[in-house]
Amino acid sequence: MSERKVLNKYYPPDFDPAKIPKLKLPKDRQYVVRLMAPFNMRCKTCGEYIYKGKKFNARKETVQNEVYLGLPIFRFYIKCTRCLAEITFKTDPENTDYTMEHGATRNFQAEKLLEEEEKRMQKEREDEELNNPMKVLENRTKDSKLEMEVLENLQELKELNQRQANVDFEAMLQQYKEYEEEQKRKEQEEDEQEMKAMLEQAQNRRLLVDSDSDEEPAKVHAKPVAKVKPTDILQEDPQPQAKKLKTESWERSVGTLNSKAQLAGLVTVRKPKPGATLANGTEKQGATASAGSFPTATGTTSSLGLLGAYSDSEDSMSD
């Protein structure tokens, strides 16, 4: 199976590369490239600010008849982002920078202007010294004076650094600690004085109050309270009213404490048979007496006791 991507091309035996026509392109032809704005600029048409680093689809061309040390200079065409006005700038290989050409003004180039001014002054000085030897001597004298001033300033800075290096930091810390202790001592003294003044004021106020109380007669005398011993309550008799109330509350909740049975009329006692022995009669009487003499809390309980005694007597009689 043959390869899908063939690297070698087929050349026929009668192939002649000289017969291939050459493509002739114009020297000032333009290419579309993607670039970023090399500096901050402002459009002259609408005043829109274009900041450094903004991306554009620009057209690039080679500038004709402009070369720096054999290096070609290129021109770029971009459009304003607001009004679509055309802006052009060129490369500057001499200063390794770009130069604005048309459509906008460059902003924030103070450093560049300063460098250009320094270069201009240096060039003027060289031109003056070229034809005037006295000017050369004056310039040298000025340079030597300036150098002496710079050296003196440098020496002063060195001496100042040495003085600061000789500072005893331990002594400074000790002095600061002493100052803090003195401040604390003063604060304590002030606090003590304030406390003394407050105590004196309180004592004076108390003396005034005591003197006023001695002068004024006592209007109300408190009644003497008799001292009561804890054991006196055991010796005292309960009051009759409290006793009566206690009895009434007991009768309402439990019942009357009567020895007379309320249901005594409902119970009938059979007479013993003639053949009963004396012992049985005695036992019956004892059982009846014991049942009747038991104190009950309610009438119902006493009647039940009588009924139980009656049943016991009948059992004994049957026996």
Coordinates of C-alpha atoms in Angstrom, one line a residue:
M1 CA 0.0 0.0 0.0
S2 CA 1.4 3.4 -1.0
E3 CA 1.9 6.2 1.5
R4 CA -0.9 8.7 1.8
K5 CA 1.5 11.7 2.0
V6 CA 4.3 11.5 -0.6
L7 CA 7.4 13.5 0.2
N8 CA 9.2 13.0 -3.1
K9 CA 7.8 14.6 -6.2
Y10 CA 7.9 13.1 -9.6
Y11 CA 10.0 15.1 -12.2
P12 CA 9.6 14.0 -15.8
P13 CA 12.7 13.4 -17.9
D14 CA 12.1 16.5 -20.0
F15 CA 11.8 18.8 -16.9
D16 CA 13.7 22.1 -17.3
P17 CA 13.6 24.5 -14.3
A18 CA 14.7 27.4 -16.5
K19 CA 11.5 27.4 -18.3
I20 CA 9.5 28.1 -15.1
P21 CA 8.4 31.8 -15.2
K22 CA 9.6 33.9 -12.2
L23 CA 7.0 35.7 -10.1
K24 CA 7.7 39.4 -10.2
L25 CA 6.3 41.3 -7.2
P26 CA 6.4 45.0 -6.7
K27 CA 8.9 46.3 -4.3
D28 CA 6.4 48.4 -2.4
R29 CA 3.8 45.7 -2.0
Q30 CA 2.0 45.4 1.3
Y31 CA 1.4 42.5 3.7
V32 CA -1.3 42.2 6.3
V33 CA 0.3 41.5 9.7
R34 CA -0.9 41.3 13.3
L35 CA 0.9 43.8 15.7
M36 CA 0.5 45.7 18.9
A37 CA 0.7 49.5 19.3
P38 CA 4.4 50.3 20.2
F39 CA 3.5 53.4 22.2
N40 CA 0.6 55.5 23.6
M41 CA -0.9 57.7 21.0
R42 CA -4.0 59.9 20.4
C43 CA -5.9 60.2 17.2
K44 CA -5.9 63.7 15.6
T45 CA -9.3 63.2 14.0
C46 CA -11.5 62.2 17.0
G47 CA -9.2 62.4 20.0
E48 CA -9.4 58.7 20.9
Y49 CA -6.6 57.4 23.1
I50 CA -4.8 54.3 21.8
Y51 CA -2.7 52.7 24.5
K52 CA 0.5 50.7 24.2
G53 CA -0.1 47.0 23.6
K54 CA -3.5 47.3 21.8
K55 CA -3.6 44.8 18.9
F56 CA -4.3 45.7 15.3
N57 CA -4.5 44.1 11.9
A58 CA -2.0 46.4 10.1
R59 CA -0.6 46.7 6.6
K60 CA 3.2 46.5 6.3
E61 CA 5.4 47.9 3.6
T62 CA 9.0 48.6 3.0
V63 CA 10.0 52.3 2.8
Q64 CA 11.7 53.2 -0.4
N65 CA 15.0 55.0 -0.4
E66 CA 15.4 54.8 3.4
V67 CA 18.0 52.5 4.9
Y68 CA 20.0 52.6 8.1
L69 CA 23.3 50.8 8.0
G70 CA 21.9 48.4 5.4
L71 CA 18.7 47.7 7.5
P72 CA 15.4 48.4 5.8
I73 CA 12.8 50.6 7.4
F74 CA 9.2 49.5 7.5
R75 CA 6.0 51.5 7.5
F76 CA 2.8 50.3 9.3
Y77 CA -0.8 51.4 8.6
I78 CA -3.5 51.0 11.3
K79 CA -7.0 52.4 11.8
C80 CA -8.4 54.3 14.8
T81 CA -10.7 52.1 16.9
R82 CA -13.3 54.9 17.0
C83 CA -13.4 56.9 13.7
L84 CA -11.4 54.4 11.5
A85 CA -9.0 57.1 10.5
E86 CA -5.7 55.9 9.1
I87 CA -2.6 56.2 11.3
T88 CA 0.9 55.4 10.1
F89 CA 4.3 55.0 11.9
K90 CA 7.7 53.7 11.0
T91 CA 10.5 51.8 12.5
D92 CA 13.6 53.7 13.9
P93 CA 16.6 51.3 14.1
E94 CA 18.9 54.1 14.9
N95 CA 17.2 54.7 18.3
T96 CA 15.7 51.2 18.5
D97 CA 12.3 52.7 18.6
Y98 CA 9.3 53.8 16.4
T99 CA 8.5 57.2 15.0
M100 CA 5.0 58.6 14.5
E101 CA 4.4 59.7 10.9
H102 CA 0.8 60.6 10.3
G103 CA -2.7 60.5 11.8
A104 CA -1.9 60.7 15.6
T105 CA 0.4 62.2 18.2
R106 CA 2.6 60.3 20.6
N107 CA 2.1 60.7 24.3
F108 CA 4.3 60.2 27.4
Q109 CA 7.7 60.6 25.7
A110 CA 9.4 62.8 28.3
E111 CA 12.3 60.4 28.6
K112 CA 12.9 60.4 24.9
L113 CA 12.8 64.2 24.8
L114 CA 15.3 64.4 27.6
E115 CA 17.7 62.1 25.8
E116 CA 17.3 64.2 22.7
E117 CA 18.1 67.4 24.6
E118 CA 21.2 65.9 26.1
K119 CA 22.4 64.8 22.7
R120 CA 21.8 68.2 21.3
M121 CA 23.8 69.9 24.1
Q122 CA 26.6 67.5 23.7
K123 CA 26.8 68.2 20.0
E124 CA 26.8 72.0 20.5
R125 CA 29.6 71.7 23.0
E126 CA 31.7 69.6 20.6
D127 CA 31.1 72.2 17.8
E128 CA 32.2 75.1 20.1
E129 CA 35.3 73.3 21.3
L130 CA 36.3 72.4 17.7
N131 CA 37.2 76.0 16.8
N132 CA 37.8 77.7 20.2
P133 CA 40.6 76.4 22.4
M134 CA 39.7 78.8 25.3
K135 CA 36.2 77.2 25.4
V136 CA 37.9 73.8 25.8
L137 CA 39.8 75.2 28.9
E138 CA 36.7 76.7 30.4
N139 CA 34.8 73.4 30.0
R140 CA 37.6 71.4 31.6
T141 CA 37.7 73.8 34.5
K142 CA 34.0 73.5 35.0
D143 CA 34.2 69.7 34.8
S144 CA 37.0 69.6 37.4
K145 CA 35.0 71.8 39.8
L146 CA 32.0 69.7 39.4
E147 CA 34.0 66.6 40.1
M148 CA 35.5 68.1 43.3
E149 CA 32.0 69.0 44.5
V150 CA 30.8 65.4 43.9
L151 CA 33.8 64.0 45.8
E152 CA 33.2 66.3 48.7
N153 CA 29.6 65.3 48.9
L154 CA 30.5 61.7 48.8
Q155 CA 33.0 62.2 51.6
E156 CA 30.4 63.8 53.8
L157 CA 28.0 60.9 53.2
K158 CA 30.7 58.5 54.2
E159 CA 31.5 60.4 57.4
L160 CA 27.8 60.6 58.3
N161 CA 27.5 56.8 57.8
Q162 CA 30.5 56.3 60.1
R163 CA 28.9 58.4 62.8
Q164 CA 25.8 56.4 62.6
A165 CA 27.8 53.2 62.7
N166 CA 29.5 54.3 66.0
V167 CA 26.2 54.8 67.8
D168 CA 25.9 52.7 70.9
F169 CA 22.5 51.1 70.7
E170 CA 22.8 49.5 74.2
A171 CA 23.2 52.9 75.7
M172 CA 20.2 54.2 73.8
L173 CA 18.0 51.3 75.0
Q174 CA 19.2 51.8 78.6
Q175 CA 18.3 55.5 78.4
Y176 CA 14.9 54.7 77.0
K177 CA 14.3 52.2 79.8
E178 CA 15.3 54.8 82.4
Y179 CA 12.9 57.2 80.8
E180 CA 10.1 54.7 81.0
E181 CA 10.8 53.9 84.6
E182 CA 10.7 57.6 85.5
Q183 CA 7.4 58.0 83.7
K184 CA 5.9 55.1 85.6
R185 CA 7.2 56.5 88.9
K186 CA 5.5 59.8 88.2
E187 CA 2.3 58.1 87.3
Q188 CA 2.3 56.1 90.6
E189 CA 2.9 59.3 92.6
E190 CA 0.1 61.1 90.9
D191 CA -2.3 58.1 91.6
E192 CA -1.3 58.1 95.2
Q193 CA -2.0 61.8 95.6
E194 CA -5.4 61.4 94.0
M195 CA -6.2 58.5 96.3
K196 CA -5.2 60.6 99.4
A197 CA -7.3 63.5 98.2
M198 CA -10.3 61.2 97.7
L199 CA -9.9 59.7 101.2
E200 CA -9.7 63.1 102.8
Q201 CA -12.9 64.2 101.0
A202 CA -14.7 61.0 102.1
Q203 CA -13.6 61.5 105.8
N204 CA -14.7 65.1 105.8
R205 CA -18.1 64.1 104.3
R206 CA -18.5 61.4 107.0
L207 CA -17.7 63.8 109.8
L208 CA -20.3 66.3 108.5
V209 CA -23.0 63.6 108.4
D210 CA -22.1 62.4 111.9
S211 CA -22.3 65.9 113.3
D212 CA -25.7 66.5 111.7
S213 CA -27.1 63.2 113.1
D214 CA -26.0 64.1 116.6
E215 CA -27.6 67.5 116.5
E216 CA -31.0 66.3 115.2
P217 CA -33.2 64.5 117.9
A218 CA -34.4 61.0 117.2
K219 CA -38.0 61.3 116.0
V220 CA -39.0 57.7 115.8
H221 CA -37.9 55.1 118.4
A222 CA -38.0 51.5 117.4
K223 CA -40.0 49.2 119.7
P224 CA -38.0 46.7 121.6
V225 CA -38.4 43.2 120.4
A226 CA -38.7 40.5 123.0
K227 CA -36.1 37.8 122.6
V228 CA -37.7 34.4 122.0
K229 CA -35.8 31.2 122.8
P230 CA -36.2 28.3 120.3
T231 CA -37.4 26.0 123.1
D232 CA -40.3 28.3 124.2
I233 CA -42.5 27.0 121.4
L234 CA -42.5 23.5 122.9
Q235 CA -43.8 24.8 126.3
E236 CA -46.6 26.9 125.0
D237 CA -50.0 25.4 124.6
P238 CA -51.6 25.5 121.2
Q239 CA -54.3 28.1 120.8
P240 CA -57.9 27.0 120.9
Q241 CA -58.8 28.6 117.6
A242 CA -56.0 26.8 115.7
K243 CA -57.0 23.6 117.4
K244 CA -60.6 24.1 116.3
L245 CA -59.7 24.8 112.7
K246 CA -57.4 21.7 112.6
T247 CA -60.3 19.5 113.8
E248 CA -62.8 20.9 111.3
S249 CA -60.4 20.4 108.3
W250 CA -59.8 16.8 109.5
E251 CA -63.5 16.1 109.7
R252 CA -64.1 17.5 106.2
S253 CA -61.3 15.4 104.6
V254 CA -61.6 12.1 106.6
G255 CA -64.7 12.1 108.7
T256 CA -65.9 12.4 112.3
L257 CA -64.1 10.5 115.0
N258 CA -67.2 9.1 116.7
S259 CA -67.3 5.8 118.7
K260 CA -71.0 5.4 117.8
A261 CA -71.7 3.5 114.6
Q262 CA -74.1 5.1 112.2
L263 CA -75.3 1.8 110.7
A264 CA -75.8 0.1 114.0
G265 CA -79.6 0.1 113.5
L266 CA -79.4 -1.9 110.4
V267 CA -77.7 -4.9 112.1
T268 CA -79.8 -7.3 114.2
V269 CA -78.4 -9.8 116.6
R270 CA -79.8 -13.3 116.8
K271 CA -80.6 -14.7 120.1
P272 CA -78.5 -17.7 121.0
K273 CA -80.1 -21.2 121.0
P274 CA -81.1 -22.8 124.2
G275 CA -78.5 -25.6 123.8
A276 CA -75.5 -23.2 123.5
T277 CA -72.8 -23.7 126.1
L278 CA -71.5 -21.0 128.4
A279 CA -68.1 -21.1 126.8
N280 CA -69.6 -20.2 123.4
G281 CA -71.6 -17.4 124.9
T282 CA -68.5 -16.0 126.6
E283 CA -66.5 -16.2 123.4
K284 CA -69.3 -14.4 121.6
Q285 CA -69.4 -11.6 124.1
G286 CA -65.6 -11.1 124.0
A287 CA -65.7 -11.0 120.2
T288 CA -68.6 -8.5 120.2
A289 CA -66.9 -6.3 122.8
S290 CA -63.6 -6.3 120.9
A291 CA -65.3 -5.4 117.7
G292 CA -67.4 -2.6 119.3
S293 CA -64.6 -1.0 121.3
F294 CA -62.2 -0.6 118.3
P295 CA -62.1 3.1 117.3
T296 CA -63.0 3.7 113.6
A297 CA -62.4 6.7 111.5
T298 CA -65.8 6.6 109.7
G299 CA -69.2 5.1 110.4
T300 CA -68.9 2.6 107.6
T301 CA -65.8 1.1 109.1
S302 CA -67.6 0.6 112.5
S303 CA -70.6 -1.1 110.8
L304 CA -68.4 -3.4 108.9
G305 CA -66.7 -4.4 112.2
L306 CA -70.1 -5.2 113.7
L307 CA -71.0 -7.4 110.7
G308 CA -67.7 -9.3 111.0
A309 CA -68.3 -9.9 114.7
Y310 CA -71.8 -11.1 114.0
S311 CA -70.7 -13.6 111.4
D312 CA -68.0 -14.9 113.8
S313 CA -70.7 -15.5 116.5
E314 CA -72.8 -17.4 114.0
D315 CA -69.9 -19.7 113.1
S316 CA -69.3 -20.4 116.7
M317 CA -72.9 -21.2 117.3
S318 CA -73.0 -23.6 114.4
D319 CA -70.0 -25.4 115.7

